[in-house]
PDB file of C-alpha atoms in Angstrom:
ATOM      1  CA  MET A 172      -2.640 -22.929 -29.676  1.00 97.00           C
ATOM      2  CA  ASN A 173      -3.819 -19.837 -27.878  1.00 98.00           C
ATOM      3  CA  MET A 174      -3.218 -19.047 -24.201  1.00 98.00           C
ATOM      4  CA  GLU A 175      -6.767 -19.837 -23.090  1.00 98.00           C
ATOM      5  CA  LYS A 176      -6.378 -23.450 -24.252  1.00 98.00           C
ATOM      6  CA  MET A 177      -2.834 -23.743 -22.924  1.00 98.00           C
ATOM      7  CA  LEU A 178      -3.624 -22.506 -19.415  1.00 98.00           C
ATOM      8  CA  LYS A 179      -6.970 -24.281 -19.090  1.00 98.00           C
ATOM      9  CA  THR A 180      -5.148 -27.615 -19.140  1.00 98.00           C
ATOM     10  CA  ALA A 181      -2.421 -26.295 -16.840  1.00 98.00           C
ATOM     11  CA  ASP A 182      -5.076 -25.167 -14.364  1.00 98.00           C
ATOM     12  CA  GLU A 183      -6.916 -28.478 -14.476  1.00 98.00           C
ATOM     13  CA  HIS A 184      -3.695 -30.368 -13.737  1.00 98.00           C
ATOM     14  CA  HIS A 185      -2.123 -27.855 -11.329  1.00 98.00           C
ATOM     15  CA  PHE A 186       1.109 -26.831 -13.051  1.00 98.00           C
ATOM     16  CA  ALA A 187       2.509 -23.669 -14.635  1.00 98.00           C
ATOM     17  CA  VAL A 188       3.845 -23.101 -18.143  1.00 98.00           C
ATOM     18  CA  GLY A 189       7.085 -21.211 -18.708  1.00 98.00           C
ATOM     19  CA  ALA A 190       6.933 -18.167 -21.001  1.00 98.00           C
ATOM     20  CA  PHE A 191      10.348 -17.348 -22.461  1.00 97.00           C
ATOM     21  CA  ASN A 192      11.267 -14.094 -24.229  1.00 96.00           C
ATOM     22  CA  ALA A 193      13.183 -15.194 -27.322  1.00 95.00           C
ATOM     23  CA  THR A 194      14.442 -12.494 -29.667  1.00 92.00           C
ATOM     24  CA  GLU A 195      16.838 -14.280 -31.976  1.00 95.00           C
ATOM     25  CA  SER A 196      17.333 -17.745 -33.406  1.00 97.00           C
ATOM     26  CA  SER A 197      19.769 -19.181 -30.843  1.00 98.00           C
ATOM     27  CA  LEU A 198      17.642 -18.190 -27.851  1.00 98.00           C
ATOM     28  CA  PHE A 199      14.539 -19.465 -29.631  1.00 98.00           C
ATOM     29  CA  ARG A 200      16.214 -22.760 -30.479  1.00 98.00           C
ATOM     30  CA  ALA A 201      17.203 -23.230 -26.859  1.00 98.00           C
ATOM     31  CA  VAL A 202      13.595 -22.936 -25.701  1.00 98.00           C
ATOM     32  CA  ALA A 203      11.972 -24.941 -28.501  1.00 98.00           C
ATOM     33  CA  GLU A 204      14.479 -27.781 -28.396  1.00 98.00           C
ATOM     34  CA  GLU A 205      14.461 -28.062 -24.602  1.00 98.00           C
ATOM     35  CA  ALA A 206      10.653 -28.027 -24.500  1.00 98.00           C
ATOM     36  CA  GLU A 207      10.667 -30.957 -26.931  1.00 98.00           C
ATOM     37  CA  LYS A 208      13.338 -32.776 -24.927  1.00 98.00           C
ATOM     38  CA  GLN A 209      11.373 -32.299 -21.695  1.00 98.00           C
ATOM     39  CA  ASN A 210       8.034 -33.023 -23.409  1.00 98.00           C
ATOM     40  CA  ALA A 211       6.819 -29.777 -21.861  1.00 98.00           C
ATOM     41  CA  PRO A 212       4.349 -27.195 -23.157  1.00 98.00           C
ATOM     42  CA  ALA A 213       5.929 -23.763 -23.499  1.00 98.00           C
ATOM     43  CA  ILE A 214       5.234 -20.165 -24.468  1.00 98.00           C
ATOM     44  CA  ILE A 215       7.468 -18.161 -26.792  1.00 98.00           C
ATOM     45  CA  GLN A 216       6.977 -14.458 -26.276  1.00 98.00           C
ATOM     46  CA  ALA A 217       8.381 -11.074 -27.221  1.00 97.00           C
ATOM     47  CA  ALA A 218       7.806  -7.565 -25.933  1.00 96.00           C
ATOM     48  CA  PRO A 219       7.088  -4.934 -28.623  1.00 97.00           C
ATOM     49  CA  GLY A 220      10.679  -3.701 -28.672  1.00 96.00           C
ATOM     50  CA  GLU A 221      11.912  -7.267 -29.057  1.00 96.00           C
ATOM     51  CA  PHE A 222       9.390  -7.849 -31.849  1.00 97.00           C
ATOM     52  CA  ASP A 223      10.697  -4.772 -33.687  1.00 97.00           C
ATOM     53  CA  PHE A 224      14.313  -5.838 -33.232  1.00 96.00           C
ATOM     54  CA  ALA A 225      13.778  -9.426 -34.394  1.00 96.00           C
ATOM     55  CA  THR A 226      11.370  -8.328 -37.191  1.00 96.00           C
ATOM     56  CA  ARG A 227       8.027  -9.791 -38.192  1.00 95.00           C
ATOM     57  CA  GLU A 228       9.805 -12.104 -40.662  1.00 96.00           C
ATOM     58  CA  PHE A 229      11.725 -13.765 -37.830  1.00 97.00           C
ATOM     59  CA  TYR A 230       8.486 -14.613 -36.068  1.00 96.00           C
ATOM     60  CA  ALA A 231       7.133 -16.093 -39.299  1.00 96.00           C
ATOM     61  CA  TYR A 232      10.005 -18.576 -38.999  1.00 97.00           C
ATOM     62  CA  VAL A 233       9.203 -19.060 -35.302  1.00 98.00           C
ATOM     63  CA  ARG A 234       5.555 -19.768 -36.082  1.00 97.00           C
ATOM     64  CA  GLU A 235       6.498 -22.273 -38.786  1.00 97.00           C
ATOM     65  CA  ARG A 236       8.886 -24.067 -36.423  1.00 97.00           C
ATOM     66  CA  LEU A 237       6.346 -24.231 -33.596  1.00 97.00           C
ATOM     67  CA  ALA A 238       3.533 -25.412 -35.862  1.00 96.00           C
ATOM     68  CA  ASN A 239       5.581 -28.482 -36.751  1.00 95.00           C
ATOM     69  CA  SER A 240       6.560 -29.348 -33.178  1.00 98.00           C
ATOM     70  CA  PRO A 241       5.240 -32.435 -31.364  1.00 97.00           C
ATOM     71  CA  VAL A 242       4.697 -30.375 -28.187  1.00 98.00           C
ATOM     72  CA  PRO A 243       2.183 -27.521 -27.716  1.00 98.00           C
ATOM     73  CA  PHE A 244       3.331 -23.906 -27.914  1.00 98.00           C
ATOM     74  CA  VAL A 245       1.794 -20.453 -27.649  1.00 98.00           C
ATOM     75  CA  LEU A 246       3.276 -17.473 -29.505  1.00 98.00           C
ATOM     76  CA  HIS A 247       2.559 -14.482 -27.277  1.00 98.00           C
ATOM     77  CA  LEU A 248       3.063 -10.708 -27.283  1.00 98.00           C
ATOM     78  CA  ASP A 249       4.407  -9.593 -23.905  1.00 97.00           C
ATOM     79  CA  HIS A 250       3.477  -6.131 -22.554  1.00 96.00           C
ATOM     80  CA  GLY A 251       1.710  -4.659 -25.538  1.00 98.00           C
ATOM     81  CA  LYS A 252       0.908  -1.072 -24.613  1.00 97.00           C
ATOM     82  CA  SER A 253      -1.425  -0.125 -27.469  1.00 98.00           C
ATOM     83  CA  MET A 254      -4.026  -1.538 -29.802  1.00 98.00           C
ATOM     84  CA  ASP A 255      -1.587  -1.041 -32.685  1.00 98.00           C
ATOM     85  CA  GLU A 256       1.112  -3.189 -31.041  1.00 98.00           C
ATOM     86  CA  CYS A 257      -1.410  -5.947 -30.328  1.00 98.00           C
ATOM     87  CA  VAL A 258      -2.857  -5.876 -33.858  1.00 98.00           C
ATOM     88  CA  ARG A 259       0.631  -6.049 -35.405  1.00 97.00           C
ATOM     89  CA  ALA A 260       1.304  -9.215 -33.406  1.00 98.00           C
ATOM     90  CA  ILE A 261      -2.022 -10.739 -34.420  1.00 98.00           C
ATOM     91  CA  GLN A 262      -1.264  -9.969 -38.064  1.00 97.00           C
ATOM     92  CA  ALA A 263       2.132 -11.659 -37.628  1.00 97.00           C
ATOM     93  CA  GLY A 264       0.421 -14.868 -36.543  1.00 97.00           C
ATOM     94  CA  TYR A 265       0.691 -14.605 -32.768  1.00 98.00           C
ATOM     95  CA  THR A 266      -1.874 -16.757 -30.973  1.00 98.00           C
ATOM     96  CA  SER A 267      -1.988 -14.618 -27.831  1.00 98.00           C
ATOM     97  CA  VAL A 268      -1.365 -11.004 -26.852  1.00 98.00           C
ATOM     98  CA  MET A 269      -1.002  -9.087 -23.621  1.00 98.00           C
ATOM     99  CA  PHE A 270      -2.429  -5.627 -23.292  1.00 98.00           C
ATOM    100  CA  ASP A 271      -0.653  -3.959 -20.386  1.00 96.00           C
ATOM    101  CA  GLY A 272      -2.774  -1.075 -19.180  1.00 96.00           C
ATOM    102  CA  SER A 273      -1.527  -1.393 -15.615  1.00 93.00           C
ATOM    103  CA  ALA A 274      -0.157   2.168 -15.533  1.00 91.00           C
ATOM    104  CA  LEU A 275      -3.548   3.571 -16.582  1.00 95.00           C
ATOM    105  CA  PRO A 276      -6.380   4.528 -14.233  1.00 95.00           C
ATOM    106  CA  PHE A 277      -8.496   1.441 -13.444  1.00 96.00           C
ATOM    107  CA  GLU A 278     -11.477   2.431 -15.615  1.00 97.00           C
ATOM    108  CA  GLU A 279      -9.239   3.333 -18.572  1.00 98.00           C
ATOM    109  CA  ASN A 280      -7.369   0.049 -18.205  1.00 97.00           C
ATOM    110  CA  ILE A 281     -10.709  -1.766 -18.402  1.00 98.00           C
ATOM    111  CA  ARG A 282     -11.860   0.241 -21.428  1.00 98.00           C
ATOM    112  CA  GLN A 283      -8.715  -0.250 -23.487  1.00 98.00           C
ATOM    113  CA  THR A 284      -8.244  -3.888 -22.485  1.00 98.00           C
ATOM    114  CA  ALA A 285     -11.841  -4.678 -23.474  1.00 98.00           C
ATOM    115  CA  GLU A 286     -11.253  -3.122 -26.902  1.00 98.00           C
ATOM    116  CA  VAL A 287      -8.208  -5.337 -27.461  1.00 98.00           C
ATOM    117  CA  VAL A 288     -10.151  -8.405 -26.289  1.00 98.00           C
ATOM    118  CA  LYS A 289     -12.946  -7.700 -28.765  1.00 98.00           C
ATOM    119  CA  ILE A 290     -10.536  -7.537 -31.708  1.00 98.00           C
ATOM    120  CA  ALA A 291      -8.325 -10.438 -30.599  1.00 98.00           C
ATOM    121  CA  HIS A 292     -11.181 -12.833 -29.872  1.00 98.00           C
ATOM    122  CA  MET A 293     -12.562 -12.255 -33.377  1.00 98.00           C
ATOM    123  CA  ALA A 294      -9.299 -13.767 -34.641  1.00 98.00           C
ATOM    124  CA  GLY A 295      -9.238 -16.625 -32.099  1.00 98.00           C
ATOM    125  CA  VAL A 296      -6.390 -14.930 -30.231  1.00 98.00           C
ATOM    126  CA  SER A 297      -6.361 -14.929 -26.427  1.00 98.00           C
ATOM    127  CA  VAL A 298      -5.635 -11.858 -24.278  1.00 98.00           C
ATOM    128  CA  GLU A 299      -3.710 -11.406 -21.061  1.00 98.00           C
ATOM    129  CA  GLY A 300      -4.487  -8.341 -18.947  1.00 98.00           C
ATOM    130  CA  GLU A 301      -2.774  -6.825 -15.930  1.00 96.00           C
ATOM    131  CA  ILE A 302      -3.793  -4.992 -12.779  1.00 96.00           C
ATOM    132  CA  GLY A 303      -1.161  -3.863 -10.335  1.00 90.00           C
ATOM    133  CA  THR A 304       2.349  -3.034 -11.515  1.00 81.00           C
ATOM    134  CA  ILE A 305       5.569  -5.016 -11.952  1.00 71.00           C
ATOM    135  CA  GLY A 306       8.871  -3.582 -10.732  1.00 54.00           C
ATOM    136  CA  THR A 307      11.986  -3.175 -12.838  1.00 49.00           C
ATOM    137  CA  MET A 308      15.709  -3.599 -12.253  1.00 43.00           C
ATOM    138  CA  ASN A 309      16.473  -1.468 -15.345  1.00 47.00           C
ATOM    139  CA  ASN A 310      18.174  -4.350 -17.130  1.00 45.00           C
ATOM    140  CA  SER A 311      15.256  -5.882 -19.008  1.00 44.00           C
ATOM    141  CA  ASP A 312      13.342  -5.316 -22.242  1.00 52.00           C
ATOM    142  CA  GLU A 313       9.946  -5.596 -20.578  1.00 45.00           C
ATOM    143  CA  GLY A 314       9.919  -2.365 -18.569  1.00 47.00           C
ATOM    144  CA  GLY A 315       8.265  -1.842 -15.199  1.00 46.00           C
ATOM    145  CA  VAL A 316       7.983   0.747 -12.452  1.00 48.00           C
ATOM    146  CA  GLU A 317      10.117   1.786  -9.490  1.00 55.00           C
ATOM    147  CA  ASN A 318       7.295   1.535  -6.958  1.00 62.00           C
ATOM    148  CA  VAL A 319       5.226  -1.640  -7.228  1.00 71.00           C
ATOM    149  CA  ILE A 320       1.448  -1.334  -6.806  1.00 83.00           C
ATOM    150  CA  TYR A 321       0.151  -4.671  -5.553  1.00 91.00           C
ATOM    151  CA  THR A 322      -2.903  -6.183  -7.192  1.00 94.00           C
ATOM    152  CA  ASN A 323      -6.085  -5.475  -5.253  1.00 95.00           C
ATOM    153  CA  PRO A 324      -8.130  -8.689  -4.966  1.00 96.00           C
ATOM    154  CA  GLU A 325     -11.331  -6.625  -4.790  1.00 96.00           C
ATOM    155  CA  GLU A 326     -10.711  -5.389  -8.360  1.00 97.00           C
ATOM    156  CA  VAL A 327      -9.999  -8.784  -9.931  1.00 97.00           C
ATOM    157  CA  VAL A 328     -13.535 -10.040 -10.589  1.00 97.00           C
ATOM    158  CA  GLU A 329     -14.707  -6.680 -11.938  1.00 98.00           C
ATOM    159  CA  PHE A 330     -11.705  -6.352 -14.241  1.00 98.00           C
ATOM    160  CA  VAL A 331     -12.035  -9.864 -15.659  1.00 98.00           C
ATOM    161  CA  SER A 332     -15.815  -9.713 -16.093  1.00 98.00           C
ATOM    162  CA  ARG A 333     -15.791  -6.319 -17.783  1.00 98.00           C
ATOM    163  CA  THR A 334     -12.838  -7.003 -20.112  1.00 98.00           C
ATOM    164  CA  GLY A 335     -13.214 -10.689 -20.972  1.00 98.00           C
ATOM    165  CA  VAL A 336      -9.483 -11.400 -20.593  1.00 98.00           C
ATOM    166  CA  ASP A 337      -8.369 -15.030 -20.707  1.00 98.00           C
ATOM    167  CA  CYS A 338      -5.660 -14.729 -18.057  1.00 98.00           C
ATOM    168  CA  LEU A 339      -4.492 -12.083 -15.617  1.00 98.00           C
ATOM    169  CA  ALA A 340      -1.010 -10.861 -14.684  1.00 96.00           C
ATOM    170  CA  VAL A 341      -0.839  -9.970 -11.007  1.00 96.00           C
ATOM    171  CA  ALA A 342       1.615  -7.921  -8.969  1.00 92.00           C
ATOM    172  CA  ILE A 343       2.774  -9.684  -5.813  1.00 92.00           C
ATOM    173  CA  GLY A 344       6.295  -8.264  -5.492  1.00 85.00           C
ATOM    174  CA  THR A 345       8.330  -9.369  -8.523  1.00 78.00           C
ATOM    175  CA  ALA A 346      10.402  -7.202 -10.864  1.00 72.00           C
ATOM    176  CA  HIS A 347      11.704  -7.577 -14.400  1.00 51.00           C
ATOM    177  CA  GLY A 348      15.423  -8.193 -14.767  1.00 52.00           C
ATOM    178  CA  ILE A 349      18.234  -9.555 -12.598  1.00 51.00           C
ATOM    179  CA  TYR A 350      18.167  -8.468  -8.969  1.00 49.00           C
ATOM    180  CA  PRO A 351      21.343  -6.728  -7.735  1.00 48.00           C
ATOM    181  CA  LYS A 352      23.703  -8.629  -5.474  1.00 53.00           C
ATOM    182  CA  GLY A 353      22.409  -8.758  -1.932  1.00 52.00           C
ATOM    183  CA  PHE A 354      18.816  -7.913  -2.892  1.00 48.00           C
ATOM    184  CA  VAL A 355      16.374 -10.610  -1.765  1.00 52.00           C
ATOM    185  CA  PRO A 356      12.856 -10.313  -3.269  1.00 58.00           C
ATOM    186  CA  LYS A 357       9.885 -11.389  -1.183  1.00 71.00           C
ATOM    187  CA  LEU A 358       6.727 -12.570  -2.874  1.00 87.00           C
ATOM    188  CA  GLN A 359       3.440 -11.771  -1.149  1.00 91.00           C
ATOM    189  CA  LEU A 360       2.097 -15.328  -1.203  1.00 94.00           C
ATOM    190  CA  GLU A 361      -0.804 -14.615   1.141  1.00 95.00           C
ATOM    191  CA  LEU A 362      -1.945 -11.918  -1.271  1.00 95.00           C
ATOM    192  CA  LEU A 363      -1.653 -14.431  -4.109  1.00 96.00           C
ATOM    193  CA  LYS A 364      -3.975 -16.796  -2.231  1.00 97.00           C
ATOM    194  CA  GLU A 365      -6.555 -14.027  -1.870  1.00 97.00           C
ATOM    195  CA  ILE A 366      -6.352 -13.266  -5.596  1.00 97.00           C
ATOM    196  CA  ARG A 367      -6.530 -16.938  -6.556  1.00 97.00           C
ATOM    197  CA  ASP A 368      -9.646 -17.443  -4.454  1.00 98.00           C
ATOM    198  CA  VAL A 369     -11.592 -14.842  -6.438  1.00 98.00           C
ATOM    199  CA  SER A 370     -10.055 -14.917  -9.931  1.00 98.00           C
ATOM    200  CA  PRO A 371     -12.237 -16.449 -12.678  1.00 98.00           C
ATOM    201  CA  VAL A 372      -9.194 -16.904 -14.964  1.00 98.00           C
ATOM    202  CA  PRO A 373      -5.662 -18.372 -14.673  1.00 98.00           C
ATOM    203  CA  LEU A 374      -3.019 -16.141 -13.094  1.00 98.00           C
ATOM    204  CA  VAL A 375       0.306 -14.999 -14.547  1.00 97.00           C
ATOM    205  CA  LEU A 376       3.533 -14.123 -12.725  1.00 96.00           C
ATOM    206  CA  HIS A 377       5.803 -11.610 -14.447  1.00 92.00           C
ATOM    207  CA  GLY A 378       9.419 -11.083 -13.393  1.00 79.00           C
ATOM    208  CA  GLY A 379       9.935 -14.766 -12.596  1.00 68.00           C
ATOM    209  CA  SER A 380      13.699 -14.665 -13.158  1.00 67.00           C
ATOM    210  CA  ASN A 381      16.094 -14.488 -10.216  1.00 69.00           C
ATOM    211  CA  ASN A 382      13.504 -15.241  -7.519  1.00 78.00           C
ATOM    212  CA  PRO A 383      14.056 -17.971  -4.897  1.00 86.00           C
ATOM    213  CA  ASP A 384      12.990 -21.350  -6.260  1.00 91.00           C
ATOM    214  CA  GLY A 385      10.998 -22.147  -3.146  1.00 93.00           C
ATOM    215  CA  GLU A 386       8.802 -19.094  -3.557  1.00 92.00           C
ATOM    216  CA  ILE A 387       8.217 -19.697  -7.258  1.00 94.00           C
ATOM    217  CA  ARG A 388       7.333 -23.344  -6.620  1.00 96.00           C
ATOM    218  CA  GLU A 389       4.895 -22.314  -3.912  1.00 96.00           C
ATOM    219  CA  ALA A 390       3.363 -19.640  -6.148  1.00 96.00           C
ATOM    220  CA  CYS A 391       2.722 -22.314  -8.793  1.00 97.00           C
ATOM    221  CA  ARG A 392       1.213 -24.597  -6.151  1.00 97.00           C
ATOM    222  CA  ILE A 393      -1.111 -21.804  -5.027  1.00 97.00           C
ATOM    223  CA  GLY A 394      -2.352 -21.070  -8.530  1.00 97.00           C
ATOM    224  CA  ILE A 395       0.096 -19.307 -10.854  1.00 98.00           C
ATOM    225  CA  ARG A 396      -0.285 -20.936 -14.276  1.00 98.00           C
ATOM    226  CA  LYS A 397       2.163 -18.923 -16.424  1.00 98.00           C
ATOM    227  CA  VAL A 398       5.586 -17.712 -15.313  1.00 97.00           C
ATOM    228  CA  ASN A 399       7.553 -15.236 -17.432  1.00 95.00           C
ATOM    229  CA  ILE A 400      11.277 -15.909 -17.750  1.00 95.00           C
ATOM    230  CA  SER A 401      13.633 -13.699 -19.715  1.00 92.00           C
ATOM    231  CA  SER A 402      16.745 -12.569 -17.870  1.00 90.00           C
ATOM    232  CA  ASP A 403      17.764 -15.900 -16.311  1.00 93.00           C
ATOM    233  CA  PHE A 404      18.225 -17.922 -19.481  1.00 96.00           C
ATOM    234  CA  LYS A 405      19.566 -14.975 -21.481  1.00 96.00           C
ATOM    235  CA  TYR A 406      22.159 -14.301 -18.794  1.00 95.00           C
ATOM    236  CA  ALA A 407      23.323 -17.931 -18.941  1.00 97.00           C
ATOM    237  CA  PHE A 408      23.494 -17.765 -22.741  1.00 98.00           C
ATOM    238  CA  PHE A 409      25.551 -14.576 -22.959  1.00 97.00           C
ATOM    239  CA  LYS A 410      27.803 -15.445 -20.022  1.00 97.00           C
ATOM    240  CA  GLU A 411      28.813 -18.680 -21.731  1.00 98.00           C
ATOM    241  CA  LEU A 412      29.131 -16.953 -25.099  1.00 97.00           C
ATOM    242  CA  GLY A 413      31.448 -14.317 -23.629  1.00 97.00           C
ATOM    243  CA  GLU A 414      33.644 -16.948 -21.987  1.00 97.00           C
ATOM    244  CA  VAL A 415      33.884 -18.988 -25.196  1.00 97.00           C
ATOM    245  CA  LEU A 416      34.798 -15.912 -27.236  1.00 96.00           C
ATOM    246  CA  GLU A 417      37.426 -14.852 -24.711  1.00 95.00           C
ATOM    247  CA  LYS A 418      38.885 -18.330 -24.451  1.00 95.00           C
ATOM    248  CA  THR A 419      38.938 -19.270 -28.138  1.00 94.00           C
ATOM    249  CA  GLY A 420      38.703 -16.033 -30.095  1.00 92.00           C
ATOM    250  CA  GLY A 421      36.483 -17.998 -32.433  1.00 89.00           C
ATOM    251  CA  PHE A 422      33.950 -16.631 -34.868  1.00 90.00           C
ATOM    252  CA  ILE A 423      32.376 -19.730 -36.429  1.00 95.00           C
ATOM    253  CA  PRO A 424      28.726 -19.617 -35.272  1.00 94.00           C
ATOM    254  CA  ALA A 425      28.320 -23.353 -34.744  1.00 94.00           C
ATOM    255  CA  LYS A 426      31.361 -23.447 -32.469  1.00 95.00           C
ATOM    256  CA  VAL A 427      30.727 -20.332 -30.374  1.00 96.00           C
ATOM    257  CA  LEU A 428      26.922 -20.370 -30.225  1.00 97.00           C
ATOM    258  CA  ALA A 429      26.381 -24.085 -29.523  1.00 97.00           C
ATOM    259  CA  PRO A 430      27.882 -23.942 -25.986  1.00 98.00           C
ATOM    260  CA  ALA A 431      25.798 -20.847 -25.222  1.00 98.00           C
ATOM    261  CA  ILE A 432      22.624 -22.595 -26.405  1.00 98.00           C
ATOM    262  CA  ASP A 433      23.473 -25.545 -24.156  1.00 98.00           C
ATOM    263  CA  ALA A 434      23.990 -23.222 -21.173  1.00 98.00           C
ATOM    264  CA  ALA A 435      20.592 -21.610 -21.769  1.00 98.00           C
ATOM    265  CA  LYS A 436      18.970 -25.039 -22.052  1.00 98.00           C
ATOM    266  CA  ILE A 437      20.189 -25.987 -18.587  1.00 98.00           C
ATOM    267  CA  VAL A 438      18.367 -22.994 -17.093  1.00 97.00           C
ATOM    268  CA  ILE A 439      15.246 -23.632 -19.189  1.00 98.00           C
ATOM    269  CA  ALA A 440      15.085 -27.262 -18.032  1.00 98.00           C
ATOM    270  CA  GLU A 441      15.447 -26.177 -14.396  1.00 97.00           C
ATOM    271  CA  LYS A 442      12.570 -23.715 -14.809  1.00 97.00           C
ATOM    272  CA  MET A 443      10.328 -26.299 -16.444  1.00 98.00           C
ATOM    273  CA  GLU A 444      10.942 -28.682 -13.564  1.00 98.00           C
ATOM    274  CA  LEU A 445      10.268 -25.876 -11.089  1.00 97.00           C
ATOM    275  CA  PHE A 446       6.939 -25.043 -12.746  1.00 98.00           C
ATOM    276  CA  GLY A 447       5.896 -28.696 -12.888  1.00 98.00           C
ATOM    277  CA  SER A 448       5.495 -28.699 -16.678  1.00 98.00           C
ATOM    278  CA  VAL A 449       7.964 -31.484 -17.529  1.00 98.00           C
ATOM    279  CA  GLY A 450       6.158 -34.338 -19.266  1.00 98.00           C
ATOM    280  CA  LYS A 451       2.870 -32.437 -19.381  1.00 98.00           C
ATOM    281  CA  ALA A 452       2.736 -32.087 -23.183  1.00 98.00           C
ATOM    282  CA  ALA A 453       0.994 -35.464 -23.224  1.00 97.00           C
ATOM    283  CA  LEU A 454      -2.038 -33.842 -21.567  1.00 98.00           C
ATOM    284  CA  TYR A 455      -2.805 -31.750 -24.681  1.00 97.00           C
TER     285      TYR A 455
END
């Protein structure tokens, strides 16, 4: 399904859906299989660089797998920066795209986002927009900026009404990637409440990895309906894979990748519980 349908139900029932960046078959399997085990709706997404690496053909397989699942999924482009990147995803069968014009002047962000919305909606594809900027720890595929610009609640209604976006990514103090040791992020939850009170569409939290669980849970309670997770479950996967390779020296995929998939699934299940999406597939 598209994001508009996915998040409408999440909003009505006050939970968030996890959006997981999956760029190869083992990471994808971890998300899809754990979503089915937890009976939880989920979003599979890829940033443009990840899409290019995995290839369009890989996401044809992903789409086929998701279409035959008993739980609802969205296939989403994360941080598309141009019309061309968004159109390529739509042509590949994605059901949702993000146009990230957050680094543009406000009026230009509106203009370009509205153009993407017009094209995407003709194909039944939903669109996520962004105002404010997400930070970066320089260890992620999704990018970001060094100095976060918080979302201005006064701009939210105008941006949504003039673009027609189906959901909105907001900047309240998160960053993409794993935070360095000793760094403690602080989400601006009061700001989130102000944004929630005026936003006509569901809200999205980028950079959801490596934040304190209590803050993420509270953000979902306040009104976040989609939380992006990339680094946390990938880190668990590759940490386990490295340990298995070092310990066994093995090279048979089923033997070295299976433990890594299981390690990623543990993190994915924890996130789904945190977001309140476990068991919610029955609502769709």
